[in-house]
Every structure is written in structure tokens, then in C-alpha cells.
Amino acid sequence: MAEEHTVMLHGMWASPFVKGVELALKIKVITIESVEEDLQNKTPELLSFNPIYKNVSVLIHSGKPICESLVILENIN
Ligand SMILES: N[C@@H](CCC(=O)N[C@@H](CS)C(=O)NCC(=O)O)C(=O)O
């Protein structure tokens, strides 16, 4: 049951897009599980959640992915 409400963020430490999302999540006190992506060798999960652009950040909430940092920020607020 708890897994259904898990918030996961596929990111990469140097990405400014990911930094913005992480900051917003921190401000909102939303606990996340981070998945660090190697952009030269992306996880199958990232490729299936964001099959067109294949980039970070991707937030997964209750198993549903949200791509694009600005869309994620809108959903957090
Ligand atoms: N418009 C996207 C841009 C994200 C983006 O460009 N992410 C880069 C890292 S900073 C990325 O994942 N690059 C991997 C690639 O293009 O293969 C957003 O706002 O989330």
C-alpha cells in the first residue's frame, strides 16, 4: 500500500532542471526516492517513462510518470 504513494525522482546530480524540482520538493517537505541516472546509460525505467525525449527530470507518483521540470513544478504546487 505504501509503495502506491511513493514519490520517485529520476534525476542527475548536475542537472539544473533536476535541482529546481528537488528544491521545490524540499520546500513542500515531500520525501522522495531518488534514482540517479547515468545519461550515457539510462535506466529502462527512464526510457519507458519518458520514451520521446528520454531526459531527466521524471517524477513518478503512485506509478504515474510526470515529465518536464516545469510540468512537475506545476503539479507540486
Ligand atoms: N525541458 C526539459 C529539459 C531537461 C533536460 O534537458 N535534461 C537533460 C539534463 S540537464 C537530459 O536529461 N539530457 C539527456 C539527454 O538529452 O540525453 C525539462 O525541463 O525537464
Tab-separated table of N, CA and C and ligand atoms in Angstrom:
chain	number	residue	atom	x	y	z
A	1	MET	N	0.830	-1.207	0.000
A	1	MET	CA	0.000	0.000	0.000
A	1	MET	C	0.865	1.258	0.000
A	2	ALA	N	1.908	1.213	0.889
A	2	ALA	CA	2.767	2.394	0.993
A	2	ALA	C	3.460	2.691	-0.334
A	3	GLU	N	3.815	1.624	-1.067
A	3	GLU	CA	4.513	1.804	-2.334
A	3	GLU	C	3.696	2.612	-3.330
A	4	GLU	N	2.366	2.493	-3.251
A	4	GLU	CA	1.498	3.210	-4.180
A	4	GLU	C	1.698	4.714	-4.084
A	5	HIS	N	2.070	5.201	-2.879
A	5	HIS	CA	2.188	6.640	-2.679
A	5	HIS	C	3.638	7.119	-2.707
A	6	THR	N	4.542	6.201	-3.078
A	6	THR	CA	5.941	6.576	-3.150
A	6	THR	C	6.155	7.584	-4.263
A	7	VAL	N	6.978	8.595	-3.971
A	7	VAL	CA	7.339	9.586	-4.986
A	7	VAL	C	8.799	9.327	-5.346
A	8	MET	N	9.033	9.056	-6.634
A	8	MET	CA	10.395	8.798	-7.097
A	8	MET	C	10.794	9.866	-8.098
A	9	LEU	N	12.054	10.264	-8.028
A	9	LEU	CA	12.554	11.254	-8.977
A	9	LEU	C	13.768	10.695	-9.706
A	10	HIS	N	13.617	10.535	-11.026
A	10	HIS	CA	14.766	10.166	-11.854
A	10	HIS	C	15.489	11.457	-12.201
A	11	GLY	N	16.731	11.569	-11.726
A	11	GLY	CA	17.464	12.807	-11.937
A	11	GLY	C	18.927	12.555	-12.221
A	12	MET	N	19.663	13.650	-12.228
A	12	MET	CA	21.114	13.565	-12.427
A	12	MET	C	21.709	14.757	-11.666
A	13	TRP	N	22.755	14.479	-10.903
A	13	TRP	CA	23.246	15.447	-9.919
A	13	TRP	C	23.548	16.823	-10.524
A	14	ALA	N	24.023	16.884	-11.760
A	14	ALA	CA	24.461	18.166	-12.319
A	14	ALA	C	23.364	18.891	-13.090
A	15	SER	N	22.172	18.307	-13.165
A	15	SER	CA	21.121	18.916	-13.990
A	15	SER	C	20.437	20.072	-13.264
A	16	PRO	N	20.425	21.271	-13.864
A	16	PRO	CA	19.730	22.402	-13.234
A	16	PRO	C	18.223	22.177	-13.195
A	17	PHE	N	17.693	21.395	-14.145
A	17	PHE	CA	16.257	21.097	-14.155
A	17	PHE	C	15.901	20.256	-12.933
A	18	VAL	N	16.754	19.273	-12.655
A	18	VAL	CA	16.536	18.397	-11.501
A	18	VAL	C	16.705	19.186	-10.202
A	19	LYS	N	17.702	20.073	-10.160
A	19	LYS	CA	17.938	20.871	-8.943
A	19	LYS	C	16.697	21.676	-8.582
A	20	GLY	N	16.047	22.267	-9.593
A	20	GLY	CA	14.837	23.065	-9.354
A	20	GLY	C	13.712	22.221	-8.783
A	21	VAL	N	13.546	21.027	-9.348
A	21	VAL	CA	12.492	20.122	-8.869
A	21	VAL	C	12.800	19.674	-7.437
A	22	GLU	N	14.071	19.325	-7.184
A	22	GLU	CA	14.461	18.882	-5.834
A	22	GLU	C	14.213	19.985	-4.811
A	23	LEU	N	14.524	21.229	-5.189
A	23	LEU	CA	14.314	22.360	-4.280
A	23	LEU	C	12.828	22.514	-3.951
A	24	ALA	N	11.988	22.441	-4.988
A	24	ALA	CA	10.540	22.582	-4.775
A	24	ALA	C	10.006	21.465	-3.877
A	25	LEU	N	10.489	20.246	-4.095
A	25	LEU	CA	10.048	19.121	-3.261
A	25	LEU	C	10.477	19.321	-1.813
A	26	LYS	N	11.677	19.876	-1.642
A	26	LYS	CA	12.188	20.129	-0.289
A	26	LYS	C	11.345	21.194	0.405
A	27	ILE	N	11.020	22.253	-0.314
A	27	ILE	CA	10.200	23.331	0.260
A	27	ILE	C	8.841	22.792	0.691
A	28	LYS	N	8.297	21.890	-0.116
A	28	LYS	CA	6.975	21.312	0.181
A	28	LYS	C	7.059	20.146	1.155
A	29	VAL	N	8.283	19.839	1.617
A	29	VAL	CA	8.526	18.734	2.550
A	29	VAL	C	7.943	17.423	2.012
A	30	ILE	N	8.218	17.169	0.744
A	30	ILE	CA	7.807	15.911	0.115
A	30	ILE	C	9.031	15.004	0.053
A	31	THR	N	8.911	13.850	0.710
A	31	THR	CA	10.020	12.894	0.728
A	31	THR	C	10.011	12.084	-0.565
A	32	ILE	N	11.199	11.941	-1.148
A	32	ILE	CA	11.289	11.206	-2.410
A	32	ILE	C	12.348	10.116	-2.330
A	33	GLU	N	12.207	9.182	-3.247
A	33	GLU	CA	13.284	8.220	-3.514
A	33	GLU	C	13.967	8.716	-4.771
A	34	SER	N	15.267	8.948	-4.698
A	34	SER	CA	15.994	9.451	-5.867
A	34	SER	C	16.589	8.308	-6.668
A	35	VAL	N	16.479	8.408	-7.968
A	35	VAL	CA	17.152	7.463	-8.869
A	35	VAL	C	18.144	8.277	-9.690
A	36	GLU	N	19.434	8.054	-9.416
A	36	GLU	CA	20.480	8.791	-10.131
A	36	GLU	C	20.694	8.157	-11.501
A	37	GLU	N	20.520	8.951	-12.539
A	37	GLU	CA	20.660	8.441	-13.908
A	37	GLU	C	22.056	8.725	-14.456
A	38	ASP	N	22.580	7.743	-15.188
A	38	ASP	CA	23.782	7.956	-15.992
A	38	ASP	C	23.253	8.276	-17.389
A	39	LEU	N	23.427	9.501	-17.837
A	39	LEU	CA	22.798	9.920	-19.095
A	39	LEU	C	23.394	9.226	-20.320
A	40	GLN	N	24.546	8.579	-20.133
A	40	GLN	CA	25.122	7.781	-21.227
A	40	GLN	C	24.587	6.346	-21.215
A	41	ASN	N	23.922	5.988	-20.129
A	41	ASN	CA	23.423	4.619	-19.969
A	41	ASN	C	22.164	4.682	-19.097
A	42	LYS	N	21.085	5.176	-19.711
A	42	LYS	CA	19.860	5.457	-18.948
A	42	LYS	C	19.152	4.172	-18.527
A	43	THR	N	18.444	4.246	-17.400
A	43	THR	CA	17.738	3.055	-16.914
A	43	THR	C	16.549	2.749	-17.834
A	44	PRO	N	16.181	1.485	-17.922
A	44	PRO	CA	14.992	1.120	-18.708
A	44	PRO	C	13.744	1.841	-18.214
A	45	GLU	N	13.687	2.129	-16.901
A	45	GLU	CA	12.525	2.829	-16.344
A	45	GLU	C	12.425	4.241	-16.923
A	46	LEU	N	13.569	4.944	-16.975
A	46	LEU	CA	13.547	6.308	-17.533
A	46	LEU	C	13.093	6.266	-18.991
A	47	LEU	N	13.610	5.304	-19.747
A	47	LEU	CA	13.267	5.214	-21.165
A	47	LEU	C	11.793	4.862	-21.363
A	48	SER	N	11.227	4.097	-20.435
A	48	SER	CA	9.801	3.765	-20.600
A	48	SER	C	8.905	4.882	-20.082
A	49	PHE	N	9.363	5.627	-19.072
A	49	PHE	CA	8.543	6.725	-18.539
A	49	PHE	C	8.613	7.973	-19.419
A	50	ASN	N	9.724	8.168	-20.098
A	50	ASN	CA	9.901	9.358	-20.947
A	50	ASN	C	10.458	8.910	-22.311
A	51	PRO	N	9.636	8.155	-23.069
A	51	PRO	CA	10.163	7.495	-24.271
A	51	PRO	C	10.496	8.443	-25.417
A	52	ILE	N	9.927	9.623	-25.439
A	52	ILE	CA	10.179	10.541	-26.563
A	52	ILE	C	11.491	11.304	-26.339
A	53	TYR	N	11.566	12.041	-25.232
A	53	TYR	CA	12.733	12.895	-25.003
A	53	TYR	C	13.846	12.191	-24.225
A	54	LYS	N	13.447	11.174	-23.435
A	54	LYS	CA	14.424	10.359	-22.686
A	54	LYS	C	15.321	11.199	-21.777
A	55	ASN	N	14.779	12.288	-21.226
A	55	ASN	CA	15.629	13.108	-20.358
A	55	ASN	C	15.070	13.209	-18.943
A	56	VAL	N	15.914	13.746	-18.054
A	56	VAL	CA	15.519	13.977	-16.666
A	56	VAL	C	15.121	15.447	-16.540
A	57	SER	N	14.200	15.834	-15.721
A	57	SER	CA	13.720	15.016	-14.625
A	57	SER	C	12.414	14.304	-14.975
A	58	VAL	N	12.213	13.167	-14.310
A	58	VAL	CA	10.929	12.477	-14.380
A	58	VAL	C	10.520	12.142	-12.950
A	59	LEU	N	9.327	12.612	-12.578
A	59	LEU	CA	8.784	12.321	-11.251
A	59	LEU	C	7.737	11.230	-11.404
A	60	ILE	N	7.797	10.229	-10.533
A	60	ILE	CA	6.800	9.160	-10.574
A	60	ILE	C	6.031	9.169	-9.268
A	61	HIS	N	4.737	9.383	-9.382
A	61	HIS	CA	3.870	9.411	-8.203
A	61	HIS	C	2.783	8.362	-8.389
A	62	SER	N	2.711	7.468	-7.422
A	62	SER	CA	1.741	6.365	-7.485
A	62	SER	C	1.842	5.617	-8.811
A	63	GLY	N	3.055	5.456	-9.292
A	63	GLY	CA	3.296	4.689	-10.510
A	63	GLY	C	3.087	5.469	-11.793
A	64	LYS	N	2.644	6.728	-11.680
A	64	LYS	CA	2.382	7.520	-12.891
A	64	LYS	C	3.489	8.546	-13.098
A	65	PRO	N	4.080	8.581	-14.293
A	65	PRO	CA	5.191	9.499	-14.530
A	65	PRO	C	4.735	10.906	-14.924
A	66	ILE	N	5.498	11.883	-14.469
A	66	ILE	CA	5.328	13.268	-14.931
A	66	ILE	C	6.690	13.694	-15.466
A	67	CYS	N	6.717	14.090	-16.736
A	67	CYS	CA	7.957	14.539	-17.371
A	67	CYS	C	7.939	16.066	-17.482
A	68	GLU	N	9.097	16.624	-17.764
A	68	GLU	CA	9.292	18.072	-17.945
A	68	GLU	C	9.272	18.784	-16.587
A	69	SER	N	10.368	19.428	-16.262
A	69	SER	CA	10.505	20.033	-14.938
A	69	SER	C	9.418	21.072	-14.643
A	70	LEU	N	9.036	21.874	-15.640
A	70	LEU	CA	8.011	22.887	-15.371
A	70	LEU	C	6.643	22.252	-15.097
A	71	VAL	N	6.360	21.143	-15.774
A	71	VAL	CA	5.101	20.426	-15.533
A	71	VAL	C	5.133	19.811	-14.131
A	72	ILE	N	6.301	19.282	-13.752
A	72	ILE	CA	6.449	18.719	-12.404
A	72	ILE	C	6.218	19.814	-11.364
A	73	LEU	N	6.834	20.987	-11.589
A	73	LEU	CA	6.695	22.090	-10.628
A	73	LEU	C	5.231	22.512	-10.494
A	74	GLU	N	4.504	22.556	-11.609
A	74	GLU	CA	3.077	22.912	-11.557
A	74	GLU	C	2.308	21.889	-10.739
A	75	ASN	N	2.663	20.612	-10.893
A	75	ASN	CA	1.957	19.556	-10.161
A	75	ASN	C	2.295	19.546	-8.680
A	76	ILE	N	3.490	19.989	-8.328
A	76	ILE	CA	3.878	20.021	-6.915
A	76	ILE	C	3.107	21.125	-6.198
A	77	ASN	N	2.852	22.227	-6.883
A	77	ASN	CA	2.189	23.390	-6.252
A	77	ASN	C	0.681	23.237	-6.113
B	1	LIG	N1	12.732	20.513	-20.910
B	1	LIG	C1	13.333	19.528	-20.043
B	1	LIG	C2	14.829	19.582	-20.205
B	1	LIG	C3	15.503	18.501	-19.414
B	1	LIG	C4	16.915	18.233	-19.900
B	1	LIG	O1	17.394	18.819	-20.883
B	1	LIG	N2	17.609	17.359	-19.190
B	1	LIG	C5	18.939	16.951	-19.590
B	1	LIG	C6	19.883	17.048	-18.389
B	1	LIG	S1	20.153	18.709	-17.883
B	1	LIG	C7	18.916	15.495	-20.027
B	1	LIG	O2	18.250	14.677	-19.457
B	1	LIG	N3	19.692	15.179	-21.062
B	1	LIG	C8	19.833	13.821	-21.501
B	1	LIG	C9	19.728	13.672	-22.964
B	1	LIG	O3	19.343	14.637	-23.643
B	1	LIG	O4	20.014	12.582	-23.457
B	1	LIG	C10	12.881	19.779	-18.617
B	1	LIG	O5	12.589	20.935	-18.303
B	1	LIG	O6	12.796	18.836	-17.821
